[in-house]
mmCIF file of C-alpha atoms in Angstrom:
data_model
loop_
_atom_site.group_PDB
_atom_site.id
_atom_site.type_symbol
_atom_site.label_atom_id
_atom_site.label_comp_id
_atom_site.label_asym_id
_atom_site.label_seq_id
_atom_site.Cartn_x
_atom_site.Cartn_y
_atom_site.Cartn_z
ATOM 1 C CA UNK A 6 8.645 19.887 -13.290
ATOM 2 C CA UNK A 7 6.828 17.752 -15.859
ATOM 3 C CA UNK A 8 4.276 15.319 -14.534
ATOM 4 C CA UNK A 9 3.133 11.956 -15.830
ATOM 5 C CA UNK A 10 2.113 12.252 -19.462
ATOM 6 C CA UNK A 11 -0.416 9.968 -21.158
ATOM 7 C CA UNK A 12 -1.433 9.740 -24.784
ATOM 8 C CA UNK A 13 -3.822 9.858 -26.415
ATOM 9 C CA UNK A 14 -6.102 11.731 -24.034
ATOM 10 C CA UNK A 15 -9.138 10.272 -25.805
ATOM 11 C CA UNK A 16 -9.507 7.178 -27.969
ATOM 12 C CA UNK A 17 -12.620 5.908 -29.723
ATOM 13 C CA UNK A 18 -12.342 2.476 -31.282
ATOM 14 C CA UNK A 19 -14.600 -0.140 -32.767
ATOM 15 C CA UNK A 20 -15.280 -3.392 -30.967
ATOM 16 C CA UNK A 21 -12.714 -5.996 -31.940
ATOM 17 C CA UNK A 22 -9.898 -3.567 -32.751
ATOM 18 C CA UNK A 23 -6.600 -3.419 -30.855
ATOM 19 C CA UNK A 24 -5.517 -0.255 -29.019
ATOM 20 C CA UNK A 25 -2.257 0.974 -27.506
ATOM 21 C CA UNK A 26 -2.113 3.477 -24.666
ATOM 22 C CA UNK A 27 1.128 5.236 -23.799
ATOM 23 C CA UNK A 28 2.552 6.535 -20.523
ATOM 24 C CA UNK A 29 5.599 8.730 -19.953
ATOM 25 C CA UNK A 30 6.414 8.706 -16.226
ATOM 26 C CA UNK A 31 8.127 11.442 -14.257
ATOM 27 C CA UNK A 32 11.852 11.409 -15.017
ATOM 28 C CA UNK A 33 13.755 9.326 -12.478
ATOM 29 C CA UNK A 34 10.718 7.434 -11.219
ATOM 30 C CA UNK A 35 11.490 3.727 -11.178
ATOM 31 C CA UNK A 36 8.018 2.418 -10.324
ATOM 32 C CA UNK A 37 5.110 2.640 -12.770
ATOM 33 C CA UNK A 38 1.495 1.552 -12.346
ATOM 34 C CA UNK A 39 -1.576 1.246 -14.537
ATOM 35 C CA UNK A 40 -5.063 1.679 -13.089
ATOM 36 C CA UNK A 41 -8.528 1.674 -14.657
ATOM 37 C CA UNK A 42 -11.459 3.881 -13.621
ATOM 38 C CA UNK A 43 -14.840 2.769 -14.908
ATOM 39 C CA UNK A 44 -18.013 4.848 -14.629
ATOM 40 C CA UNK A 45 -19.338 4.600 -11.099
ATOM 41 C CA UNK A 46 -16.470 2.363 -9.971
ATOM 42 C CA UNK A 47 -13.382 3.005 -7.915
ATOM 43 C CA UNK A 48 -9.925 2.929 -9.393
ATOM 44 C CA UNK A 49 -8.887 -0.641 -10.148
ATOM 45 C CA UNK A 50 -5.227 -1.767 -10.145
ATOM 46 C CA UNK A 51 -4.007 -3.410 -13.354
ATOM 47 C CA UNK A 52 -0.225 -3.848 -13.310
ATOM 48 C CA UNK A 53 2.973 -2.645 -11.597
ATOM 49 C CA UNK A 54 6.440 -2.203 -13.079
ATOM 50 C CA UNK A 55 9.695 -1.841 -11.200
ATOM 51 C CA UNK A 56 12.217 -0.859 -13.826
ATOM 52 C CA UNK A 57 11.378 -2.927 -16.904
ATOM 53 C CA UNK A 58 10.009 -5.933 -15.059
ATOM 54 C CA UNK A 59 6.427 -6.472 -13.912
ATOM 55 C CA UNK A 60 6.416 -8.246 -10.540
ATOM 56 C CA UNK A 61 2.657 -7.790 -10.142
ATOM 57 C CA UNK A 62 0.299 -8.370 -13.083
ATOM 58 C CA UNK A 63 -2.521 -9.634 -10.898
ATOM 59 C CA UNK A 64 -4.986 -6.909 -11.880
ATOM 60 C CA UNK A 65 -5.033 -7.513 -15.628
ATOM 61 C CA UNK A 66 -8.646 -8.591 -16.280
ATOM 62 C CA UNK A 67 -7.980 -10.990 -19.165
ATOM 63 C CA UNK A 68 -5.275 -12.200 -21.533
ATOM 64 C CA UNK A 69 -6.421 -9.527 -23.991
ATOM 65 C CA UNK A 70 -4.595 -7.024 -21.797
ATOM 66 C CA UNK A 71 -0.804 -6.720 -21.814
ATOM 67 C CA UNK A 72 1.750 -4.075 -20.948
ATOM 68 C CA UNK A 73 5.418 -3.468 -21.372
ATOM 69 C CA UNK A 74 7.970 -0.952 -20.238
ATOM 70 C CA UNK A 75 11.182 -0.193 -22.063
ATOM 71 C CA UNK A 76 14.352 1.596 -20.948
ATOM 72 C CA UNK A 77 12.911 1.907 -17.463
ATOM 73 C CA UNK A 78 10.769 4.756 -18.739
ATOM 74 C CA UNK A 79 7.905 4.708 -21.264
ATOM 75 C CA UNK A 80 5.173 2.109 -20.843
ATOM 76 C CA UNK A 81 2.530 0.884 -23.268
ATOM 77 C CA UNK A 82 -0.732 -0.802 -22.295
ATOM 78 C CA UNK A 83 -2.198 -2.873 -25.140
ATOM 79 C CA UNK A 84 -5.771 -4.124 -25.302
ATOM 80 C CA UNK A 85 -6.467 -6.664 -28.032
ATOM 81 C CA UNK A 86 -9.877 -7.362 -29.556
ATOM 82 C CA UNK A 87 -11.509 -4.579 -27.528
ATOM 83 C CA UNK A 88 -14.942 -5.127 -25.988
ATOM 84 C CA UNK A 89 -17.509 -2.572 -24.863
ATOM 85 C CA UNK A 90 -16.801 -3.390 -21.220
ATOM 86 C CA UNK A 91 -13.232 -2.142 -21.767
ATOM 87 C CA UNK A 92 -14.587 1.414 -22.014
ATOM 88 C CA UNK A 93 -13.046 3.342 -19.109
ATOM 89 C CA UNK A 94 -10.395 5.878 -18.192
ATOM 90 C CA UNK A 95 -6.970 4.261 -18.057
ATOM 91 C CA UNK A 96 -4.668 6.015 -15.612
ATOM 92 C CA UNK A 97 -0.913 5.693 -15.337
ATOM 93 C CA UNK A 98 1.012 6.608 -12.201
ATOM 94 C CA UNK A 99 4.666 6.672 -11.268
ATOM 95 C CA UNK A 100 6.612 6.902 -8.043
ATOM 96 C CA UNK A 101 10.237 7.473 -7.142
ATOM 97 C CA UNK A 102 10.509 3.914 -5.865
ATOM 98 C CA UNK A 103 8.269 1.101 -4.648
ATOM 99 C CA UNK A 104 7.958 2.792 -1.251
ATOM 100 C CA UNK A 105 6.831 6.267 -2.382
ATOM 101 C CA UNK A 106 3.343 7.701 -3.074
ATOM 102 C CA UNK A 107 1.934 7.674 -6.585
ATOM 103 C CA UNK A 108 1.677 10.608 -8.974
ATOM 104 C CA UNK A 109 -1.010 10.128 -11.590
ATOM 105 C CA UNK A 110 -1.359 11.290 -15.162
ATOM 106 C CA UNK A 111 -4.664 12.633 -16.497
ATOM 107 C CA UNK A 112 -5.550 9.355 -18.152
ATOM 108 C CA UNK A 113 -6.726 8.086 -21.514
ATOM 109 C CA UNK A 114 -10.484 7.909 -21.950
ATOM 110 C CA UNK A 115 -11.206 4.815 -24.039
ATOM 111 C CA UNK A 116 -14.587 4.383 -25.684
ATOM 112 C CA UNK A 117 -15.369 1.132 -27.483
ATOM 113 C CA UNK A 118 -18.317 1.401 -29.875
ATOM 114 C CA UNK B 523 -10.467 -9.242 1.045
ATOM 115 C CA UNK B 524 -9.156 -5.688 1.263
ATOM 116 C CA UNK B 525 -11.977 -3.155 1.088
ATOM 117 C CA UNK B 526 -12.480 0.581 1.330
ATOM 118 C CA UNK B 527 -15.851 2.271 1.866
ATOM 119 C CA UNK B 528 -16.280 6.038 1.701
ATOM 120 C CA UNK B 529 -19.170 8.094 2.990
ATOM 121 C CA UNK B 530 -21.077 10.104 2.152
ATOM 122 C CA UNK B 531 -21.112 9.570 -1.619
ATOM 123 C CA UNK B 532 -21.818 13.263 -2.113
ATOM 124 C CA UNK B 533 -21.643 16.289 0.176
ATOM 125 C CA UNK B 534 -22.756 19.844 -0.409
ATOM 126 C CA UNK B 535 -21.393 22.538 1.885
ATOM 127 C CA UNK B 536 -21.773 26.260 2.033
ATOM 128 C CA UNK B 537 -18.515 28.168 1.955
ATOM 129 C CA UNK B 538 -17.103 28.252 5.488
ATOM 130 C CA UNK B 539 -19.167 25.270 6.707
ATOM 131 C CA UNK B 540 -16.716 22.717 8.126
ATOM 132 C CA UNK B 541 -17.332 18.973 7.807
ATOM 133 C CA UNK B 542 -15.668 15.563 7.635
ATOM 134 C CA UNK B 543 -15.445 12.780 5.088
ATOM 135 C CA UNK B 544 -15.214 9.176 6.256
ATOM 136 C CA UNK B 545 -13.168 6.261 4.950
ATOM 137 C CA UNK B 546 -13.699 2.828 6.526
ATOM 138 C CA UNK B 547 -11.241 0.117 5.588
ATOM 139 C CA UNK B 548 -10.601 -3.584 5.978
ATOM 140 C CA UNK B 549 -7.075 -4.695 5.174
ATOM 141 C CA UNK B 550 -4.853 -7.619 6.067
ATOM 142 C CA UNK B 551 -2.156 -5.483 7.653
ATOM 143 C CA UNK B 552 -2.163 -1.787 6.808
ATOM 144 C CA UNK B 553 0.910 -0.531 5.035
ATOM 145 C CA UNK B 554 -0.469 2.927 4.316
ATOM 146 C CA UNK B 555 -3.704 4.880 3.889
ATOM 147 C CA UNK B 556 -3.851 7.547 1.226
ATOM 148 C CA UNK B 557 -6.066 10.518 0.420
ATOM 149 C CA UNK B 558 -6.241 11.872 -3.115
ATOM 150 C CA UNK B 559 -8.197 14.716 -4.677
ATOM 151 C CA UNK B 560 -9.600 14.295 -8.198
ATOM 152 C CA UNK B 561 -10.967 17.113 -10.355
ATOM 153 C CA UNK B 562 -13.182 16.333 -13.382
ATOM 154 C CA UNK B 563 -11.146 15.111 -16.337
ATOM 155 C CA UNK B 564 -7.950 14.941 -14.304
ATOM 156 C CA UNK B 565 -5.966 12.234 -12.582
ATOM 157 C CA UNK B 566 -5.942 11.929 -8.795
ATOM 158 C CA UNK B 567 -3.692 14.392 -6.974
ATOM 159 C CA UNK B 568 -1.833 13.091 -3.924
ATOM 160 C CA UNK B 569 -2.757 14.731 -0.599
ATOM 161 C CA UNK B 570 -1.643 12.590 2.359
ATOM 162 C CA UNK B 571 -0.222 9.264 3.465
ATOM 163 C CA UNK B 572 -0.980 7.942 6.961
ATOM 164 C CA UNK B 573 0.821 4.878 8.284
ATOM 165 C CA UNK B 574 -0.374 4.160 11.822
ATOM 166 C CA UNK B 575 -3.346 4.734 14.116
ATOM 167 C CA UNK B 576 -3.219 8.090 15.840
ATOM 168 C CA UNK B 577 -1.311 9.760 13.039
ATOM 169 C CA UNK B 578 -2.564 13.126 11.739
ATOM 170 C CA UNK B 579 -1.483 15.277 8.805
ATOM 171 C CA UNK B 580 -2.542 18.760 7.720
ATOM 172 C CA UNK B 581 -2.406 20.783 4.549
ATOM 173 C CA UNK B 582 -4.099 24.168 4.335
ATOM 174 C CA UNK B 583 -7.795 23.590 5.174
ATOM 175 C CA UNK B 584 -7.482 19.791 5.179
ATOM 176 C CA UNK B 585 -6.601 17.505 8.069
ATOM 177 C CA UNK B 586 -6.446 13.716 7.821
ATOM 178 C CA UNK B 587 -6.645 11.390 10.808
ATOM 179 C CA UNK B 588 -6.348 7.606 11.155
ATOM 180 C CA UNK B 589 -7.691 4.964 13.537
ATOM 181 C CA UNK B 590 -7.420 1.181 13.283
ATOM 182 C CA UNK B 591 -10.644 0.970 11.280
ATOM 183 C CA UNK B 592 -11.200 4.317 9.598
ATOM 184 C CA UNK B 593 -9.802 7.627 8.475
ATOM 185 C CA UNK B 594 -11.374 11.041 8.422
ATOM 186 C CA UNK B 595 -10.643 13.969 6.158
ATOM 187 C CA UNK B 596 -11.666 17.118 7.993
ATOM 188 C CA UNK B 597 -12.288 20.223 5.912
ATOM 189 C CA UNK B 598 -12.205 23.490 7.847
ATOM 190 C CA UNK B 599 -13.899 26.573 6.432
ATOM 191 C CA UNK B 600 -14.018 25.197 2.884
ATOM 192 C CA UNK B 601 -13.890 27.380 -0.203
ATOM 193 C CA UNK B 602 -15.461 26.756 -3.633
ATOM 194 C CA UNK B 603 -12.043 25.719 -4.970
ATOM 195 C CA UNK B 604 -12.113 22.746 -2.579
ATOM 196 C CA UNK B 605 -14.900 21.253 -4.700
ATOM 197 C CA UNK B 606 -13.654 17.908 -6.052
ATOM 198 C CA UNK B 607 -13.952 14.180 -5.529
ATOM 199 C CA UNK B 608 -11.892 12.962 -2.597
ATOM 200 C CA UNK B 609 -10.560 9.424 -2.861
ATOM 201 C CA UNK B 610 -9.328 7.171 -0.078
ATOM 202 C CA UNK B 611 -7.083 4.157 -0.739
ATOM 203 C CA UNK B 612 -5.164 1.572 1.261
ATOM 204 C CA UNK B 613 -2.078 -0.507 0.687
ATOM 205 C CA UNK B 614 -1.437 -3.756 2.521
ATOM 206 C CA UNK B 615 1.796 -5.151 3.908
ATOM 207 C CA UNK B 616 1.947 -7.922 1.338
ATOM 208 C CA UNK B 617 2.257 -5.497 -1.567
ATOM 209 C CA UNK B 618 4.234 -2.567 -2.827
ATOM 210 C CA UNK B 619 3.070 0.777 -1.436
ATOM 211 C CA UNK B 620 1.553 1.787 -4.766
ATOM 212 C CA UNK B 621 -0.665 -1.280 -5.144
ATOM 213 C CA UNK B 622 -3.768 0.482 -3.864
ATOM 214 C CA UNK B 623 -7.357 -0.484 -3.115
ATOM 215 C CA UNK B 624 -9.532 2.571 -3.705
ATOM 216 C CA UNK B 625 -12.926 3.591 -2.399
ATOM 217 C CA UNK B 626 -15.477 5.103 -4.773
ATOM 218 C CA UNK B 627 -14.917 8.599 -3.446
ATOM 219 C CA UNK B 628 -16.888 11.447 -1.919
ATOM 220 C CA UNK B 629 -17.950 14.169 -4.336
ATOM 221 C CA UNK B 630 -17.678 17.475 -2.478
ATOM 222 C CA UNK B 631 -19.385 20.634 -3.699
ATOM 223 C CA UNK B 632 -18.762 23.916 -1.897
ATOM 224 C CA UNK B 633 -21.066 26.753 -2.904
ATOM 225 C CA UNK B 634 -20.479 30.444 -2.232
#
């Protein structure tokens, strides 16, 4: 079946601009996660959704980062006033419920110039 | 603080040469330990979940084991298609299973 879909696959933006990254989870998966993978770093947790609510936002690095999920499905990660240190691959993952392993998408590679 | 350390950072094996990757972890109550495989330009692909010391799981040429302080991913008679970065991650009892702390990975290259 279809896996986790992320768009765009690549995004180049100028410093100071806002960007939106989209994630379509696997159909029927109630839990959705965002992670960030920076060059030479491990994957870093950003935020977790169960349904449309976000019980764990502890990984968001600053108030420039926000995310929402609508209809218990699609999620959008928004980065305002992008900085060069935001350059990374942003990965979305979903799972059947909060107690199941994650299935990742292929990520959005964000480059801030 | 929950931490995961993987070694070696990189490993080159000849086809058929078996070896093991190590994942050492520190966690305030292990909920689960995970192994993922990541190919260049792709997202991590789930391999195994281990929940308690002594547990073992196998899939084709891969076997994962778990102790109270570390996990090993044993690769038996590897093939070039096993080349990838292997990621280890842990989840602690205070969080949802998918709130993971990842190591930096072991980049495996298998040459013919």
